PDB file of C-alpha atoms and ligand atoms in Angstrom:
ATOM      1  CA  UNK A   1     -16.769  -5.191 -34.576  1.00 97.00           C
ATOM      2  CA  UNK A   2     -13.868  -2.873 -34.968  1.00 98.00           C
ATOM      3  CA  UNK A   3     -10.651  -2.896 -32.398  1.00 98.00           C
ATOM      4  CA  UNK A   4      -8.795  -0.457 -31.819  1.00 98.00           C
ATOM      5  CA  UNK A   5      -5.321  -1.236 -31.705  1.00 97.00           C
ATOM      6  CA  UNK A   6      -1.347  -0.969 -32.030  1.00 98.00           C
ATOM      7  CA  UNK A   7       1.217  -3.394 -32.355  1.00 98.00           C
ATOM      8  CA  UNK A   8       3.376  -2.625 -29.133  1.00 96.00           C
ATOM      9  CA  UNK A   9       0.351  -1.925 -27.140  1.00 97.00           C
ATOM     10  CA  UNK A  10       0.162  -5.299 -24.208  1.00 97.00           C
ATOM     11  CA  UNK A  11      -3.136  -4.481 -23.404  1.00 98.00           C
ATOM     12  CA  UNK A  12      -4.186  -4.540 -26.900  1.00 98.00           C
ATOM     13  CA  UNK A  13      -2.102  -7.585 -27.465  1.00 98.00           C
ATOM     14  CA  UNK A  14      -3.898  -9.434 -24.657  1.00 98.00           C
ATOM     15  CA  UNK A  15      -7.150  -8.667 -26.357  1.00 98.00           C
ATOM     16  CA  UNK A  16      -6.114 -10.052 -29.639  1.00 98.00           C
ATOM     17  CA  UNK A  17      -5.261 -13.288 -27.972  1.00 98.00           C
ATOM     18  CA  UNK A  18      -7.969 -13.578 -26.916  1.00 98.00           C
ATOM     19  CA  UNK A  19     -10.018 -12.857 -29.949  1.00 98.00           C
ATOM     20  CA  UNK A  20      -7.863 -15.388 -31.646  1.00 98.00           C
ATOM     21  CA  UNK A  21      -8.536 -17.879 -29.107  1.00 98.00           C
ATOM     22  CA  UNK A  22     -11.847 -17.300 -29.237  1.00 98.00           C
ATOM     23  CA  UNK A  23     -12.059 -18.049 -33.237  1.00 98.00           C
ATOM     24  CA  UNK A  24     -13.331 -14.288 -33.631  1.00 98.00           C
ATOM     25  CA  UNK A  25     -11.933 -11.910 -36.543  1.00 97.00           C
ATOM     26  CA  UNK A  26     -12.898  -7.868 -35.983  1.00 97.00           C
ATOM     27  CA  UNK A  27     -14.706  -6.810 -39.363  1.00 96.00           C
ATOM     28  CA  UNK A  28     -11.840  -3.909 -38.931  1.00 97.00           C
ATOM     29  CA  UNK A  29      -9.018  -2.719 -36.897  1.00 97.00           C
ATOM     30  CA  UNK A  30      -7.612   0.667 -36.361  1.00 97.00           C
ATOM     31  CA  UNK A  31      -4.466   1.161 -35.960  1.00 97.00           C
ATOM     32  CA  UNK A  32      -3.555   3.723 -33.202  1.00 97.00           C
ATOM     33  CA  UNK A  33      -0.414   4.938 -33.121  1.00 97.00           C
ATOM     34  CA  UNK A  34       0.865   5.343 -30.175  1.00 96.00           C
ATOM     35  CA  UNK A  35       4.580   6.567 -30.739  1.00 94.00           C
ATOM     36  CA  UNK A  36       3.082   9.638 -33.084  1.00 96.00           C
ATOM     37  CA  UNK A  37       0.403  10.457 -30.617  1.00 95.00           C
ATOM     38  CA  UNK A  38      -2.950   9.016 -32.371  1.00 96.00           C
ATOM     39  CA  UNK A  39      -4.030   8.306 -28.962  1.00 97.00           C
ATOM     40  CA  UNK A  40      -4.486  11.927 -28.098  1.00 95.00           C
ATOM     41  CA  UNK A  41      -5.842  12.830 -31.440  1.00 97.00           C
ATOM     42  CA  UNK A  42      -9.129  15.203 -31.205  1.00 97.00           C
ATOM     43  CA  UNK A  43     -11.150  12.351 -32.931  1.00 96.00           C
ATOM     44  CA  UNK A  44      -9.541   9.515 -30.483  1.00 97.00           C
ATOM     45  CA  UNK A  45     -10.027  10.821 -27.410  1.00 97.00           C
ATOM     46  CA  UNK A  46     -13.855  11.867 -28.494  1.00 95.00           C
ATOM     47  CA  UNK A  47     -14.289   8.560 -28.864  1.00 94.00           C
ATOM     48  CA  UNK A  48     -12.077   6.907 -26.048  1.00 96.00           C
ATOM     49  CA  UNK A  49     -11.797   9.838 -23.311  1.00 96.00           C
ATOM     50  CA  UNK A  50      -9.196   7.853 -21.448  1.00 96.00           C
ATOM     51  CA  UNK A  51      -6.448   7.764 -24.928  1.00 97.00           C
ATOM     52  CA  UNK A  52      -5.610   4.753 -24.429  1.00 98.00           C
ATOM     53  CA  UNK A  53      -5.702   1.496 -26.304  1.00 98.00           C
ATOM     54  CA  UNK A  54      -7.022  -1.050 -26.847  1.00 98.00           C
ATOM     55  CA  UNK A  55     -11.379  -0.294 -27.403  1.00 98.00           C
ATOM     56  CA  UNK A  56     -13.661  -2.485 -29.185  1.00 98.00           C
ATOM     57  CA  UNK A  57     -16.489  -0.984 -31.203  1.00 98.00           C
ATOM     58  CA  UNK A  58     -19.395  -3.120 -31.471  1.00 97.00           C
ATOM     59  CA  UNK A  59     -21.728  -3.652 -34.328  1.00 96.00           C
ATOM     60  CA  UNK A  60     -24.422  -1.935 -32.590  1.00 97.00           C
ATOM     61  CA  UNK A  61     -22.259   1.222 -32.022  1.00 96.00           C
ATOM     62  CA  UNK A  62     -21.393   0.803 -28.246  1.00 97.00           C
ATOM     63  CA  UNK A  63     -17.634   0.804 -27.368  1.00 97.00           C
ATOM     64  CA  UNK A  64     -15.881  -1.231 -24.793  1.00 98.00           C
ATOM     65  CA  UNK A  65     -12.518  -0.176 -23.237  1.00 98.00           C
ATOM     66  CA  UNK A  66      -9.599  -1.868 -20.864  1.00 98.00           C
ATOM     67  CA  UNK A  67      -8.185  -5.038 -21.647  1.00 98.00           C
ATOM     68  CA  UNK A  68     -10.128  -6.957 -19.139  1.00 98.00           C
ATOM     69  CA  UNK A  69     -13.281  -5.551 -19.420  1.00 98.00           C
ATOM     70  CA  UNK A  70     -13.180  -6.532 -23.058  1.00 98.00           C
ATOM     71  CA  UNK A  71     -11.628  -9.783 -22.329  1.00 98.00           C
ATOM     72  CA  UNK A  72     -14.622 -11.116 -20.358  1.00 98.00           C
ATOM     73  CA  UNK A  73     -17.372  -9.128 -22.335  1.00 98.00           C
ATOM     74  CA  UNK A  74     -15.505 -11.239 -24.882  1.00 98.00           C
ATOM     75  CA  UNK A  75     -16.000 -14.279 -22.521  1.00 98.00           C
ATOM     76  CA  UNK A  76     -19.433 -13.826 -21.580  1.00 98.00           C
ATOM     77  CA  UNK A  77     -20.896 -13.221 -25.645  1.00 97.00           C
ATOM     78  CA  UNK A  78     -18.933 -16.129 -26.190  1.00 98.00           C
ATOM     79  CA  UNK A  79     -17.947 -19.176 -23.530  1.00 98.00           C
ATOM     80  CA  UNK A  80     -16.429 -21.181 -25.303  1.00 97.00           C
ATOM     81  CA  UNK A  81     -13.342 -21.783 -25.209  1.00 97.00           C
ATOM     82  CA  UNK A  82     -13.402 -20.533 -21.169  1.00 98.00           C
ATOM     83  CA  UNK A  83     -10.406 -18.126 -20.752  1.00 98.00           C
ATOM     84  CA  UNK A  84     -12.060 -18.654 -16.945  1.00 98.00           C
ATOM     85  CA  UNK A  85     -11.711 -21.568 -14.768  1.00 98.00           C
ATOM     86  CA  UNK A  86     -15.358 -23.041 -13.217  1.00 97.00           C
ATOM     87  CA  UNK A  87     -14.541 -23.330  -9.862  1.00 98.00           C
ATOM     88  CA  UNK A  88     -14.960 -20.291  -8.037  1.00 98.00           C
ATOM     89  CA  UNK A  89     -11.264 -20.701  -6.208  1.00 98.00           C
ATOM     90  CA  UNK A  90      -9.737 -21.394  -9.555  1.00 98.00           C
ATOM     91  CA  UNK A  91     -11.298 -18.392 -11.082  1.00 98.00           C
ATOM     92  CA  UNK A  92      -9.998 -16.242  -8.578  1.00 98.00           C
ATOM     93  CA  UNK A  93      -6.601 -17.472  -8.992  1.00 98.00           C
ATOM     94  CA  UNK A  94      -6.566 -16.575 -12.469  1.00 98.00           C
ATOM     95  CA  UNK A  95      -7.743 -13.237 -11.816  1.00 98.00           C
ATOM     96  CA  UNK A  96      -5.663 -12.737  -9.237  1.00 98.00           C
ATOM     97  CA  UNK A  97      -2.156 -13.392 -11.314  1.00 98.00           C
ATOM     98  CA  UNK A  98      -3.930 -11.453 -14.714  1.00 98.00           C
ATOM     99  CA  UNK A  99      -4.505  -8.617 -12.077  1.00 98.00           C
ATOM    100  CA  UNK A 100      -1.015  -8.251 -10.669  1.00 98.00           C
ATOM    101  CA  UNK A 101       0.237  -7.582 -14.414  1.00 98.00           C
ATOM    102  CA  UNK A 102      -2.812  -5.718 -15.685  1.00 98.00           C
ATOM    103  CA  UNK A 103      -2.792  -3.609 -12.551  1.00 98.00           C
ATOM    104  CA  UNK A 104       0.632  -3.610 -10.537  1.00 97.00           C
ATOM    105  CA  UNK A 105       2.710  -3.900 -13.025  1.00 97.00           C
ATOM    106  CA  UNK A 106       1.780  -2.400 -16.286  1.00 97.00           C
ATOM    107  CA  UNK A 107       0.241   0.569 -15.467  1.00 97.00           C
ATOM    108  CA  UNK A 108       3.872   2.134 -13.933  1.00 96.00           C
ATOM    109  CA  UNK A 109       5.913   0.646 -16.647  1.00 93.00           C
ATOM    110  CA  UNK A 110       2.952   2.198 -19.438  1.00 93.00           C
ATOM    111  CA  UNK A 111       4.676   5.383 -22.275  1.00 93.00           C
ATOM    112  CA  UNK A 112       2.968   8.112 -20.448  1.00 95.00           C
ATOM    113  CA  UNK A 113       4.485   7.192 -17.438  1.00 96.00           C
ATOM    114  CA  UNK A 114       7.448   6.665 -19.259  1.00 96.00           C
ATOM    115  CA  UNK A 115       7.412  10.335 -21.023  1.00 96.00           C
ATOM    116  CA  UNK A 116       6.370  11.734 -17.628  1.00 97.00           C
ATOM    117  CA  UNK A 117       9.576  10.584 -16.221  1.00 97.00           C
ATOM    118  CA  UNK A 118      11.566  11.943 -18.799  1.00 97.00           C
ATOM    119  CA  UNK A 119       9.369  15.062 -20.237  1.00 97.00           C
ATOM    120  CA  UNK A 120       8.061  16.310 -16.760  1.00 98.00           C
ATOM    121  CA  UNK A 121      10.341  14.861 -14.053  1.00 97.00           C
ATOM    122  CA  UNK A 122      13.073  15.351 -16.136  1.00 97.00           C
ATOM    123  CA  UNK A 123      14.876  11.933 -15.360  1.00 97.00           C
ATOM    124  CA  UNK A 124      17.620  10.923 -17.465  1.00 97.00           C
ATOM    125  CA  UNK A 125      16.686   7.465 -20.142  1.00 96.00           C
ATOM    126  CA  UNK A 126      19.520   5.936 -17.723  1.00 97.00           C
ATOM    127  CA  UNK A 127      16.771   6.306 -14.708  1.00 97.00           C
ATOM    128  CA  UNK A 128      13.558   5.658 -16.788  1.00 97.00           C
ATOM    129  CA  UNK A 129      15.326   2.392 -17.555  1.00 96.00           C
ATOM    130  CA  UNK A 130      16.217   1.338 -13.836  1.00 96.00           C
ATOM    131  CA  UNK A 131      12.173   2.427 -12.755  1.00 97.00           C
ATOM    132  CA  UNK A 132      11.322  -0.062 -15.741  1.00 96.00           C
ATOM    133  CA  UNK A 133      13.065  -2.735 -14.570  1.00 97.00           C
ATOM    134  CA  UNK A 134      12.283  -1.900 -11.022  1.00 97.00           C
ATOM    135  CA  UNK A 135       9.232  -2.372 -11.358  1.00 97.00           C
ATOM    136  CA  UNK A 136       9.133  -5.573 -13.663  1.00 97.00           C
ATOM    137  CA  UNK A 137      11.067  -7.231 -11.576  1.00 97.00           C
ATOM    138  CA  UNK A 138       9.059  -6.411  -8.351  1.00 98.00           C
ATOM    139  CA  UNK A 139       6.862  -7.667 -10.357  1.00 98.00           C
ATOM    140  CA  UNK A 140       8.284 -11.007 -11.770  1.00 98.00           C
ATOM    141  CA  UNK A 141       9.728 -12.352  -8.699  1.00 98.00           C
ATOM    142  CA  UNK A 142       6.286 -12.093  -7.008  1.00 98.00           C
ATOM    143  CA  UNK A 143       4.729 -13.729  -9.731  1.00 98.00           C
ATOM    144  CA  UNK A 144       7.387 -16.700 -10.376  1.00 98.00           C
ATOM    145  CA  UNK A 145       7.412 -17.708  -6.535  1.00 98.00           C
ATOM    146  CA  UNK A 146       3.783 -17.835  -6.750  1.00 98.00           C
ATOM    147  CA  UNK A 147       3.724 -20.049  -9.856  1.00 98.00           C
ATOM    148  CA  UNK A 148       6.592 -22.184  -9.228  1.00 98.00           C
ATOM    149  CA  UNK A 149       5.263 -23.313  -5.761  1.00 97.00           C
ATOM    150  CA  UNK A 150       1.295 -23.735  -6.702  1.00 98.00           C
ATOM    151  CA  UNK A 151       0.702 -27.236  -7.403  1.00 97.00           C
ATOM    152  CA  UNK A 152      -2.340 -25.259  -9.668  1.00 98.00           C
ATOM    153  CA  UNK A 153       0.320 -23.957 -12.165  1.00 98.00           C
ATOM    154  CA  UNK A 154       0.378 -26.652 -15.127  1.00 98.00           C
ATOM    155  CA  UNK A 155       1.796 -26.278 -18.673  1.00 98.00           C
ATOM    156  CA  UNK A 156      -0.122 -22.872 -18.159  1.00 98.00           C
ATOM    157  CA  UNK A 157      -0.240 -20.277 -15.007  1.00 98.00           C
ATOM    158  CA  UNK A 158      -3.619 -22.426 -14.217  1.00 98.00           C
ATOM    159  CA  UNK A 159      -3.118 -26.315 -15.619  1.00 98.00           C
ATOM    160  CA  UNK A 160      -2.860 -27.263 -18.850  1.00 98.00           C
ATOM    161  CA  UNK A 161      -5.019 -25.199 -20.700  1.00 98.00           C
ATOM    162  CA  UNK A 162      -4.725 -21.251 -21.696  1.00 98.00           C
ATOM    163  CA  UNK A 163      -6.534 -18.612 -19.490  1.00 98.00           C
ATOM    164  CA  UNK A 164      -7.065 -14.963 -19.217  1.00 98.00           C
ATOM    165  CA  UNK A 165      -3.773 -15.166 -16.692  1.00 98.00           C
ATOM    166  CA  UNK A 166      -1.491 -16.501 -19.651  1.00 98.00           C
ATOM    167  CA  UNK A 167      -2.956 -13.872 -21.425  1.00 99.00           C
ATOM    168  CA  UNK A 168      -1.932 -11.027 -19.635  1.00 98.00           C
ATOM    169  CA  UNK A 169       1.688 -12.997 -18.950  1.00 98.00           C
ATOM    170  CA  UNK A 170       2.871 -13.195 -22.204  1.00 98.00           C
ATOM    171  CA  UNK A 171       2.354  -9.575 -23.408  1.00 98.00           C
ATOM    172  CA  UNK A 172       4.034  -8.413 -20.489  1.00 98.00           C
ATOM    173  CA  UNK A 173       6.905 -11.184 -20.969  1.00 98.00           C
ATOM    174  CA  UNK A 174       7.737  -9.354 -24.422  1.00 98.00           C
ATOM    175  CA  UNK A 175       7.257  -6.325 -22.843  1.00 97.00           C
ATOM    176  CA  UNK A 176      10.061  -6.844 -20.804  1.00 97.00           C
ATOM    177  CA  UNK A 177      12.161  -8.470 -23.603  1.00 96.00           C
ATOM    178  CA  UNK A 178      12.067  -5.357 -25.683  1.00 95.00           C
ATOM    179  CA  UNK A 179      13.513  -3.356 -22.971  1.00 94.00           C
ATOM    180  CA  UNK A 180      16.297  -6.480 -22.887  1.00 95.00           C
ATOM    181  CA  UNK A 181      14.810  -7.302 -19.057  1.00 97.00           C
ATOM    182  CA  UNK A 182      17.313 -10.373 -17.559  1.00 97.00           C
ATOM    183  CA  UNK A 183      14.235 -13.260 -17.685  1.00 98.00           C
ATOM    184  CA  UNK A 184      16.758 -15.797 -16.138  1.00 98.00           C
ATOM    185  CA  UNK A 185      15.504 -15.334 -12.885  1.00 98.00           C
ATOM    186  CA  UNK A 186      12.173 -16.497 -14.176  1.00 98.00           C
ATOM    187  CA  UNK A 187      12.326 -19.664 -14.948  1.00 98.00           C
ATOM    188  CA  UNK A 188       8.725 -20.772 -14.760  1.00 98.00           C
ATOM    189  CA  UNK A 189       7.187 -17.591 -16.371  1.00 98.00           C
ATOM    190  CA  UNK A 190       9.251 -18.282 -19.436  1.00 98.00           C
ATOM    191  CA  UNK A 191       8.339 -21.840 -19.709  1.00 98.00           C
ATOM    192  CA  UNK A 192       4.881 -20.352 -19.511  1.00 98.00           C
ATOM    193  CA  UNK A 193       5.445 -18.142 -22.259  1.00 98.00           C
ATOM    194  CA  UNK A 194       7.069 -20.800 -24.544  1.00 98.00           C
ATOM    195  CA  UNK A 195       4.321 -23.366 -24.256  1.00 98.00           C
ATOM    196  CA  UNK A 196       1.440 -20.411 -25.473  1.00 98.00           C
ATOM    197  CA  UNK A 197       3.487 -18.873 -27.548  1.00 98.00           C
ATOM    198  CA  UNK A 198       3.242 -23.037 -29.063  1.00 98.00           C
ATOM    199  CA  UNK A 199      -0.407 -22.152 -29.709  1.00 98.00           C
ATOM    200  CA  UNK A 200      -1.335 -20.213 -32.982  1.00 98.00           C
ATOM    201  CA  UNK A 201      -3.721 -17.992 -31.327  1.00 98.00           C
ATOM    202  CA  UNK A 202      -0.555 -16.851 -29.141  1.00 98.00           C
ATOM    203  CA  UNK A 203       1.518 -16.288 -31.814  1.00 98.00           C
ATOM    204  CA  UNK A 204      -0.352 -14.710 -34.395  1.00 98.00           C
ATOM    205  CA  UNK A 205      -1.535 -12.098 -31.619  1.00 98.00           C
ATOM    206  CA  UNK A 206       2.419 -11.262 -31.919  1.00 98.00           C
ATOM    207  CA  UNK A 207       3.493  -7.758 -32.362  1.00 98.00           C
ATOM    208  CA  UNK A 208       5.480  -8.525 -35.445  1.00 98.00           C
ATOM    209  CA  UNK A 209       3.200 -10.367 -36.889  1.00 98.00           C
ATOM    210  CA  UNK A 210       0.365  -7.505 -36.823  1.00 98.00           C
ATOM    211  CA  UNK A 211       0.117  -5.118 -39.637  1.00 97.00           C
ATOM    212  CA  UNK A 212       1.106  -1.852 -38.677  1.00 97.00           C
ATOM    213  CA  UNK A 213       4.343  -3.591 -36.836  1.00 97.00           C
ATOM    214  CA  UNK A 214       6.994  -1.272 -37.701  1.00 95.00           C
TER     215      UNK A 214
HETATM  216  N1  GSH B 301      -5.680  -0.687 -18.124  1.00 77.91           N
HETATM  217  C1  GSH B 301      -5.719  -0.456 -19.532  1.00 77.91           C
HETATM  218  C2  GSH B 301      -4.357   0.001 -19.994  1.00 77.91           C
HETATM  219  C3  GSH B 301      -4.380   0.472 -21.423  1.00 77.91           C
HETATM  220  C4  GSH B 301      -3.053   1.112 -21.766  1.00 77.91           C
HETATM  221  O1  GSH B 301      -2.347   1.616 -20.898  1.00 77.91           O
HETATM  222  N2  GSH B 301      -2.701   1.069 -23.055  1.00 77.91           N
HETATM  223  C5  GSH B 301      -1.444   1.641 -23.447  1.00 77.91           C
HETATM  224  C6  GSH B 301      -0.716   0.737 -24.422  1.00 77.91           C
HETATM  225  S1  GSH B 301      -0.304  -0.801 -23.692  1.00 77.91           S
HETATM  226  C7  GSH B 301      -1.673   2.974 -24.116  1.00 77.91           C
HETATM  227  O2  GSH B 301      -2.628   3.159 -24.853  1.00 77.91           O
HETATM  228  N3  GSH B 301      -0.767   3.925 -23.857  1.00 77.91           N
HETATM  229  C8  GSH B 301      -0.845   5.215 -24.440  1.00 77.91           C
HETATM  230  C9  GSH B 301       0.018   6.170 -23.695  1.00 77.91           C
HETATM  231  O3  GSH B 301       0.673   5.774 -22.735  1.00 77.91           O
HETATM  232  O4  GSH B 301       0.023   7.338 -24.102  1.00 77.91           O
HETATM  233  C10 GSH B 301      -6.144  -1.717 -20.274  1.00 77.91           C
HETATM  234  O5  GSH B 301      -5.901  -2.805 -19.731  1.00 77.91           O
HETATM  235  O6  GSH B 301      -6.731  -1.628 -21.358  1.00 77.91           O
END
């Protein structure tokens, strides 16, 4: 299999997770970069319409795209170790917190919303920054009052062991720390963060730690 990838990308960063966690190396990775515009390259978006990453080429030629999708392809091909919870409850849970970053928060905070704002809107980088942290911390404090008061929240966002939601928390956690986001408010999201980023699979899906990190 072959992912397509960049260093900075969350979604793609949520998808090496869970490759890692899942003991499974891609044969090969391309690197997309996204500051220089590979993601609207001719060849790129022939392949991925939607120019975004991350995609997953499998060996027998089909491609998979958005985070999630790939995530539980990834889940279903191979179940163990569950990213899922069994219980049908639990497993909404889970979805439910990987679904308010994957699809309240990120998409508004994403570079080509970003660029709009600035290229097309014309705001000033003073007002792209305030929507960004609007929006994260909208975000956040709906997410930390949910975890800190759910007696389900453990070491993890669901007990003590890592799921898709702690996979979609902590690339959106150094999301926010790049653009220097004030995480004191969140106290139980950044314990979150601290105890995966404890696990190897967490922390070699860093951005720094990826090849093409700049
Ligand atoms: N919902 C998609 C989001 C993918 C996405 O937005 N990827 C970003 C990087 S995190 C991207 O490729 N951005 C390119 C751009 O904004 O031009 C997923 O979960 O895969």
């Amino acid at each position: 299999m072959r992912l397509y990838d960049y260093f900075r990308s969350s979604a793609a960063y949520r998808v090496r997770i869970a490759l890692n966690l899942k003991g499974i190396t891609p044969d090969a990775r391309t690197h997309v970069h996204l500051r220089k515009g590979g993601q609207r390259a001719q060849d790129y978006l022939a392949f991925n319409p939607q120019g975004l990453v991350p995609a997953l080429l499998l060996d027998d030629g089909r491609a998979l795209t958005q985070s999630l999708a790939i995530i539980e392809y990834l889940e279903e091909a191979h179940p163990e170790p569950p990213l899922l919870p069994r219980d049908p409850v639990d497993r909404a849970r889970v979805r439910a917190i990987s679904l308010q970053i994957a699809c309240d928060i990120h998409p508004l905070d994403n570079l080509r919303v970003l660029n709009y704002l600035i290229g097309t809107i014309g705001a000033s980088r003073e007002q792209k920054d305030d929507w960004y942290r609007h929006w994260i911390d909208v975000g956040f404090d709906a997410l930390e009052k949910m975890l800190a008061r759910d007696r389900a929240t453990g070491r993890f966002c669901h007990g003590d062991a890592a799921t898709l939601a702690d996979i979609c928390v902590v690339p959106q956690l150094a999301n926010a720390r790049r653009f220097d986001i004030d995480l004191s408010p969140y106290p139980t999201l950044v314990r979150i963060e601290s105890a995966c980023n404890a696990l190897p699979a967490f922390a070699d899906a860093a951005p720094a730690r990826q090849p093409d990190a700049e």
